[in-house]
Tab-separated table of C-alpha atoms and ligand atoms in Angstrom:
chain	number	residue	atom	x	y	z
L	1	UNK	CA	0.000	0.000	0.000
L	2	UNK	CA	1.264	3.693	-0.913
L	3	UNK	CA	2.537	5.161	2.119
L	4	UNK	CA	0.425	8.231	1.646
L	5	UNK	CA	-2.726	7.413	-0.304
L	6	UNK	CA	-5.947	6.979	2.512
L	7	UNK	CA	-8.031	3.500	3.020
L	8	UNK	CA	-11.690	3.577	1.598
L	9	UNK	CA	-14.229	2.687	4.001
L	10	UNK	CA	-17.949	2.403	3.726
L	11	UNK	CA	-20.300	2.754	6.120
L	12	UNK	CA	-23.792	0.530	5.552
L	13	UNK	CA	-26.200	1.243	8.492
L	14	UNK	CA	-30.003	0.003	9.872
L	15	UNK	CA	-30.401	-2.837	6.857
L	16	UNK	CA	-33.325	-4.204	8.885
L	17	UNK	CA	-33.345	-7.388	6.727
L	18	UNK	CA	-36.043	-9.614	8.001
L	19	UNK	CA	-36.544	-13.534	7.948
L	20	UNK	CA	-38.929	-12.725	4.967
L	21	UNK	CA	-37.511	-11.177	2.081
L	22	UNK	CA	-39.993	-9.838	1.260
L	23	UNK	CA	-40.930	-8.519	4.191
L	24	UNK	CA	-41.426	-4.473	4.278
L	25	UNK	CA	-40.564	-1.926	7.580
L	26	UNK	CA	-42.719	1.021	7.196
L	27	UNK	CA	-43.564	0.313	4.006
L	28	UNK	CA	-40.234	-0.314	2.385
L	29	UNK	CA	-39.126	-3.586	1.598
L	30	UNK	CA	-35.671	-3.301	3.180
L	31	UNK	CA	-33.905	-6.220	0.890
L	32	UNK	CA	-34.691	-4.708	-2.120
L	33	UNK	CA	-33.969	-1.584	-0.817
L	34	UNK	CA	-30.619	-2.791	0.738
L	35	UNK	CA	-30.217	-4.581	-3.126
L	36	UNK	CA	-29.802	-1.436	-4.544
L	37	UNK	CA	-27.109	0.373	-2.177
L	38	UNK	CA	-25.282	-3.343	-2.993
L	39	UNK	CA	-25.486	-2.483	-6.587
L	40	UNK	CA	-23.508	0.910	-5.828
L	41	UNK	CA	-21.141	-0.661	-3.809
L	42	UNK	CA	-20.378	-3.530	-6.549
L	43	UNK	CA	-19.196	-0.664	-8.701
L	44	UNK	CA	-16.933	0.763	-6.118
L	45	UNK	CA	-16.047	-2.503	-4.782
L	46	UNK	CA	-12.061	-2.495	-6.678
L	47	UNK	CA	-11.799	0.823	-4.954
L	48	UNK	CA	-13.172	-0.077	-1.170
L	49	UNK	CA	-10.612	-1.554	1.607
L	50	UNK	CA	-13.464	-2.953	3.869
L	51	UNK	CA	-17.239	-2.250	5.035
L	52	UNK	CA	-18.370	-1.290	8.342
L	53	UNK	CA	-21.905	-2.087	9.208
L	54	UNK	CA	-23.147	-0.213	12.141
L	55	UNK	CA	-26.116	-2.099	14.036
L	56	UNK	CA	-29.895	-3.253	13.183
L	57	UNK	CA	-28.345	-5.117	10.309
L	58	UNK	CA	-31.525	-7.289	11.554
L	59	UNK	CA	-35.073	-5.922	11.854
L	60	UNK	CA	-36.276	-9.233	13.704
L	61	UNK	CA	-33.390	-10.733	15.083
L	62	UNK	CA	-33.539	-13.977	13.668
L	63	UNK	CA	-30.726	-16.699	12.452
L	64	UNK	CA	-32.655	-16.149	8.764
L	65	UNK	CA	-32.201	-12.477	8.819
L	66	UNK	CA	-28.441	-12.908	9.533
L	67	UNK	CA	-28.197	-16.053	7.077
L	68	UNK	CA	-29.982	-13.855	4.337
L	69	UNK	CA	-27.338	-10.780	4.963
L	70	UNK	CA	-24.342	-12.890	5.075
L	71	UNK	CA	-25.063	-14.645	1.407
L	72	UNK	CA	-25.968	-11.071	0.832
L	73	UNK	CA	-22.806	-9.006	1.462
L	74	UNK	CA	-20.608	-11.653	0.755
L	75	UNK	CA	-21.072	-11.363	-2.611
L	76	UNK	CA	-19.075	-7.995	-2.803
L	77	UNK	CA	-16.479	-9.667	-1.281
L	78	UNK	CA	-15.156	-6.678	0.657
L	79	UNK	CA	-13.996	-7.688	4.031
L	80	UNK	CA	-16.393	-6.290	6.611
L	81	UNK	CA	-16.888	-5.823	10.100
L	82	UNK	CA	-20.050	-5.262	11.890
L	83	UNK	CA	-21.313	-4.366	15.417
L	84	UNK	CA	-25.226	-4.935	17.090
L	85	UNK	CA	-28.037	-2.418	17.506
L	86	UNK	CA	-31.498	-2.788	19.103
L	87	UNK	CA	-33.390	-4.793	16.697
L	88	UNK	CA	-30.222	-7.202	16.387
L	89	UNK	CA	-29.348	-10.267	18.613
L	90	UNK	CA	-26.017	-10.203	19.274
L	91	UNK	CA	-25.914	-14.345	19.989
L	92	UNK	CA	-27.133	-15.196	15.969
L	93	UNK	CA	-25.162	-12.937	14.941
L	94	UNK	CA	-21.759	-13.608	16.702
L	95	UNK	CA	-22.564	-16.928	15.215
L	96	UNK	CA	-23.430	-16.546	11.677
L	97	UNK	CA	-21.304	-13.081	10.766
L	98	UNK	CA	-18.320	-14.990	11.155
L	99	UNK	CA	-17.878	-16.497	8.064
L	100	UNK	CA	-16.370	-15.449	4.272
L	101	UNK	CA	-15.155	-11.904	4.417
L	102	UNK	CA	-17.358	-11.358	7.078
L	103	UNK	CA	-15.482	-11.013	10.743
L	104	UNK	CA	-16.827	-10.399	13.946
L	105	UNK	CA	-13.518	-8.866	15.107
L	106	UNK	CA	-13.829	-5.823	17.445
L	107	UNK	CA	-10.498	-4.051	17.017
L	108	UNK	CA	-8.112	-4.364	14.216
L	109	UNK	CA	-5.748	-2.228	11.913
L	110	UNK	CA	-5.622	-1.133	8.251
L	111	UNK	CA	-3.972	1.833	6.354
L	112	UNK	CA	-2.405	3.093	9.730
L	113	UNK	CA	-5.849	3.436	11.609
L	114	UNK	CA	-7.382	1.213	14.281
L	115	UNK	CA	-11.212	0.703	14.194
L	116	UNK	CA	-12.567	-0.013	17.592
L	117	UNK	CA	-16.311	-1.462	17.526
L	118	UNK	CA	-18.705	-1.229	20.523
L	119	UNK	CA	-21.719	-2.543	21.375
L	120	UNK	CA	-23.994	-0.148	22.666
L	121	UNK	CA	-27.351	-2.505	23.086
L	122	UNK	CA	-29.393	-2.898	26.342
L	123	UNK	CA	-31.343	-6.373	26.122
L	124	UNK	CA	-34.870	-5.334	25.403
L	125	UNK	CA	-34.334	-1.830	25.157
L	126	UNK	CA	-34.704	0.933	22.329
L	127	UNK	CA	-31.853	3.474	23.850
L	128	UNK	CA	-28.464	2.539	24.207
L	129	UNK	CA	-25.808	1.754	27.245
L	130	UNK	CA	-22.478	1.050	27.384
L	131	UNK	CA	-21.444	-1.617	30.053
L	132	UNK	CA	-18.246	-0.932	32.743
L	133	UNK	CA	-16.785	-3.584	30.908
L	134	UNK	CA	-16.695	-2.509	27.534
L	135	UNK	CA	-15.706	1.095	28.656
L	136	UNK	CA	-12.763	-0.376	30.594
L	137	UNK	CA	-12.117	-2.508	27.397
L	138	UNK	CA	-12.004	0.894	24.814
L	139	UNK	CA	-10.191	2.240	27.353
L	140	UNK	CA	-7.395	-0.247	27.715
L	141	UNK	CA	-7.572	-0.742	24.345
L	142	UNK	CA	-6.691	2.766	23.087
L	143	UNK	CA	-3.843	2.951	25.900
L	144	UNK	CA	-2.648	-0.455	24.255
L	145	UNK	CA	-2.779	0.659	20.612
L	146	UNK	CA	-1.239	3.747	21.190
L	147	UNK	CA	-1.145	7.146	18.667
L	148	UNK	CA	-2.406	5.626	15.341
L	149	UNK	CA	-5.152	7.681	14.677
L	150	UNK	CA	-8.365	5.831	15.279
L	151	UNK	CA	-12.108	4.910	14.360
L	152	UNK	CA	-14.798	3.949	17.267
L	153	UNK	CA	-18.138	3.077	16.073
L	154	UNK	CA	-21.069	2.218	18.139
L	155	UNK	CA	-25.196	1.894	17.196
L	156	UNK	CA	-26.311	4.554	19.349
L	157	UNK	CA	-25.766	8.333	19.087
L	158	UNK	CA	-23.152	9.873	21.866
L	159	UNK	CA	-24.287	13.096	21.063
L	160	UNK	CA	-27.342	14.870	20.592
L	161	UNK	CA	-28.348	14.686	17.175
L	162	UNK	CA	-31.073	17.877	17.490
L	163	UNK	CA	-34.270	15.530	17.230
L	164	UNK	CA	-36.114	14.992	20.944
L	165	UNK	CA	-37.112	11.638	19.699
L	166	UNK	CA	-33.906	10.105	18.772
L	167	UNK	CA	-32.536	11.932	21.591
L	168	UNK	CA	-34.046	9.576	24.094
L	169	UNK	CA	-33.437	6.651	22.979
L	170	UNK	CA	-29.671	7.552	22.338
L	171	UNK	CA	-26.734	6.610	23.869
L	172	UNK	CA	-27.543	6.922	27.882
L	173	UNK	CA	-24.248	7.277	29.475
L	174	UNK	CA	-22.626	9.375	26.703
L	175	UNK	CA	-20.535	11.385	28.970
L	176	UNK	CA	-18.488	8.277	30.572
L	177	UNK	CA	-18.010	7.718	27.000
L	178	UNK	CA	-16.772	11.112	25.833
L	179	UNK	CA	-14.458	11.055	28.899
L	180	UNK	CA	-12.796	7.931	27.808
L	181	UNK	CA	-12.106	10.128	24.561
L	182	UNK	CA	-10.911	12.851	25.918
L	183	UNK	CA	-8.477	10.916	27.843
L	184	UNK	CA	-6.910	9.512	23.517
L	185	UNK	CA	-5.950	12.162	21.735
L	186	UNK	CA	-5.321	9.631	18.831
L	187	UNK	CA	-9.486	9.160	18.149
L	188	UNK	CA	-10.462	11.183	15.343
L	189	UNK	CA	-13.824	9.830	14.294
L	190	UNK	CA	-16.874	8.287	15.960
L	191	UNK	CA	-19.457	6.698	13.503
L	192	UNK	CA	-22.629	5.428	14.742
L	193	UNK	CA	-26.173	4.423	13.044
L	194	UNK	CA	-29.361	4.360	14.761
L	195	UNK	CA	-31.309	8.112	12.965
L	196	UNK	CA	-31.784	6.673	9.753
L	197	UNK	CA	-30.635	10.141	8.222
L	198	UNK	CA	-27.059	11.882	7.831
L	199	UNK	CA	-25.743	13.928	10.312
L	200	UNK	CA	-21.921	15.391	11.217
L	201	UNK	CA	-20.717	17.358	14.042
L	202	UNK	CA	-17.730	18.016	15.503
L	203	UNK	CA	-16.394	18.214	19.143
L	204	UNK	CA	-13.120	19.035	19.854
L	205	UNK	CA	-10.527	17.090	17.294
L	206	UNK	CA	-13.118	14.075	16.853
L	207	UNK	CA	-16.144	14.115	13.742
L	208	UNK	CA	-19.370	12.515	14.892
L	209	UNK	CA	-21.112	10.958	11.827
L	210	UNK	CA	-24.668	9.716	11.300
L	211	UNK	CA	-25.247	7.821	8.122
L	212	UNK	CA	-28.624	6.949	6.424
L	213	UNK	CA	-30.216	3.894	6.602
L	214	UNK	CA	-30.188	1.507	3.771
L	215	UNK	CA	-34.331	0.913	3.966
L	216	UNK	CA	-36.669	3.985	5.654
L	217	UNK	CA	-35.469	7.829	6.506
L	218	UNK	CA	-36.044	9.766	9.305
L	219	UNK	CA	-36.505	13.478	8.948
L	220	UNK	CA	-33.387	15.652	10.832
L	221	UNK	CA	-34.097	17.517	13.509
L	222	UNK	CA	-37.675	17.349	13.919
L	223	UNK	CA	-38.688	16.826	17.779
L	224	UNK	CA	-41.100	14.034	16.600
L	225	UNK	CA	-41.308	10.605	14.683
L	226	UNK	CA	-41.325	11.559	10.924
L	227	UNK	CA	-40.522	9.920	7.754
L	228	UNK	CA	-38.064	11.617	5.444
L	229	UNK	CA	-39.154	10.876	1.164
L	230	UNK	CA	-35.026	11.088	0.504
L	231	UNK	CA	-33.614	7.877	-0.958
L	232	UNK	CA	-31.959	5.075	1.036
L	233	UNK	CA	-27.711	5.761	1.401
L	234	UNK	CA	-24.744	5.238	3.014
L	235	UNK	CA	-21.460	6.842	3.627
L	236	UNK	CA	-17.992	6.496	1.956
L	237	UNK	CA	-14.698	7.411	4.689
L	238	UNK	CA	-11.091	8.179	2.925
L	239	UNK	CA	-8.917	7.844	6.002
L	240	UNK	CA	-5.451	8.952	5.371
L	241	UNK	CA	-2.187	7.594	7.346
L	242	UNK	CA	-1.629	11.240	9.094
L	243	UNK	CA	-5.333	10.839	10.659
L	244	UNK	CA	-6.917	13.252	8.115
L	245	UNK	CA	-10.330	12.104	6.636
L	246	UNK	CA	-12.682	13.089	4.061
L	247	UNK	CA	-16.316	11.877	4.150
L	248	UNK	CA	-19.419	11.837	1.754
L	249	UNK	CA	-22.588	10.264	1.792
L	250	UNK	CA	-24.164	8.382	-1.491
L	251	UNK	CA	-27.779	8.351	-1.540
L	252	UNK	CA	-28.919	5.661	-3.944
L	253	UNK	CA	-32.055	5.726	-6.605
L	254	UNK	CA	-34.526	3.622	-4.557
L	255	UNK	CA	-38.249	5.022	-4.553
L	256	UNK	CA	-41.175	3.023	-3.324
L	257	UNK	CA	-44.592	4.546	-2.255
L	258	UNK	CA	-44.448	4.189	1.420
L	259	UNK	CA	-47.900	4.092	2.474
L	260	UNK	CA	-48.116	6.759	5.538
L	261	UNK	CA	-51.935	7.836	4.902
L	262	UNK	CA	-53.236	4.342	6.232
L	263	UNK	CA	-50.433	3.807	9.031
L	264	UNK	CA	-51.679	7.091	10.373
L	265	UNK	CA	-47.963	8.802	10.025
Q	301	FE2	FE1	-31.488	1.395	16.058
């Protein structure tokens, strides 16, 4: 690898692939939905170093959802890492994400970065949490890894992405986690999933990035539940070995009448 040219990452968020293939969340039916963004990423597949999928990869948590999205992304044959969110269940998927190009690894290296993956998922809950024991694990973990510049991703927001809704069912303990930040000068990006809709903020020297789901969209910074009409997406990372990064989010031409009027939205 060039010394100087960055690693491509992509980002592929809230699938919410069902037992069913055909079955539809809101309206949409998220594998043909999730079909498309695969189509995008098969062009830029020569050009992508590995994909990160951030949580709800499952809408119903079953061993056929995870089945269906292994056969699924293994087909790009990109290697990819993933991490749970609220609809998931994190034992079928330990399991069956495990295989092909497909690792359930939780902290590894490429192109001079670390990528550290949480999970941020309360059993039976909506909002997220994260445990002592996986704070005490990022924490030795960045201490152990030392200055490469690095990549955390979780599920759950760990800041406030301006929507009331989302806000309470985001990350709970957010400030134990931003203090385990502050303390790693080296972490220069958190991505995380969850709003269904793109979203970037900085704090200090680290970007916060929300990334579209690949089925429904939620509209940004409205204090209530709403549906957004723009296209499914996801979001491309260039990371470069001196810990700059350059980001962009493709939305993809998906359009199916969702039918709001007679689900009362
Ligand atoms: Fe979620």
């Amino acid at each position: 690898m060039n010394p100087i040219s960055p690693v491509l990452i992509a980002q592929v968020t809230d699938i919410h692939l069902f037992a069913a293939e055909n079955h539809q969340l809101l309206g949409i039916p998220t594998t043909e939905s999730f079909k498309v963004v695969m189509e995008r990423l098969k062009e830029l597949k020569s050009e992508i170093d590995l994909l990160l999928l951030t949580g709800d990869l499952s809408g119903d948590g079953t061993s056929q959802s995870y089945d269906n999205l292994q056969s699924l992304v293994n087909q790009l044959q990109i290697p990819t890492y993933w991490l749970a969110g609220n609809h998931d269940c994190a034992i079928a998927m330990n399991e069956i994400l495990n295989i092909g190009m497909i690792s359930r690894r939780k902290s590894f290296q490429r192109g001079n970065w670390n990528f550290i993956l949480l999970n941020s998922t309360v059993t039976g809950c909506v909002h997220g949490h994260l445990a002592p024991n996986t704070l005490n694990w990022l924490d030795s973990e960045l201490a152990k890894l030392g200055n490469n510049p690095t990549l955390i991703a979780l599920h759950h927001p760990p800041v406030s992405v301006n929507s009331a809704w989302l806000d309470s069912s985001s990350l709970e303990n957010s400030k134990e986690f931003l203090a385990v930040l502050d303390r790693h000068p080296q972490v220069k990006l958190v991505l995380f999933g969850h709003i269904h809709q793109q979203f970037q903020r900085q704090r200090g020297n680290v970007g916060y990035l929300g990334t579209p789901s690949t089925c429904i969209q939620f509209r940004s910074n409205s204090p209530t539940f709403s549906i957004d009409q723009k296209t499914p997406g996801f979001r491309l990372l260039k990371l470069y070995p001196s810990g700059i990064w350059e980001t962009s989010v493709e939305r993809v031409p998906y359009f199916h009448p969702l039918e709001l009027a007679a689900m009362g939205y």
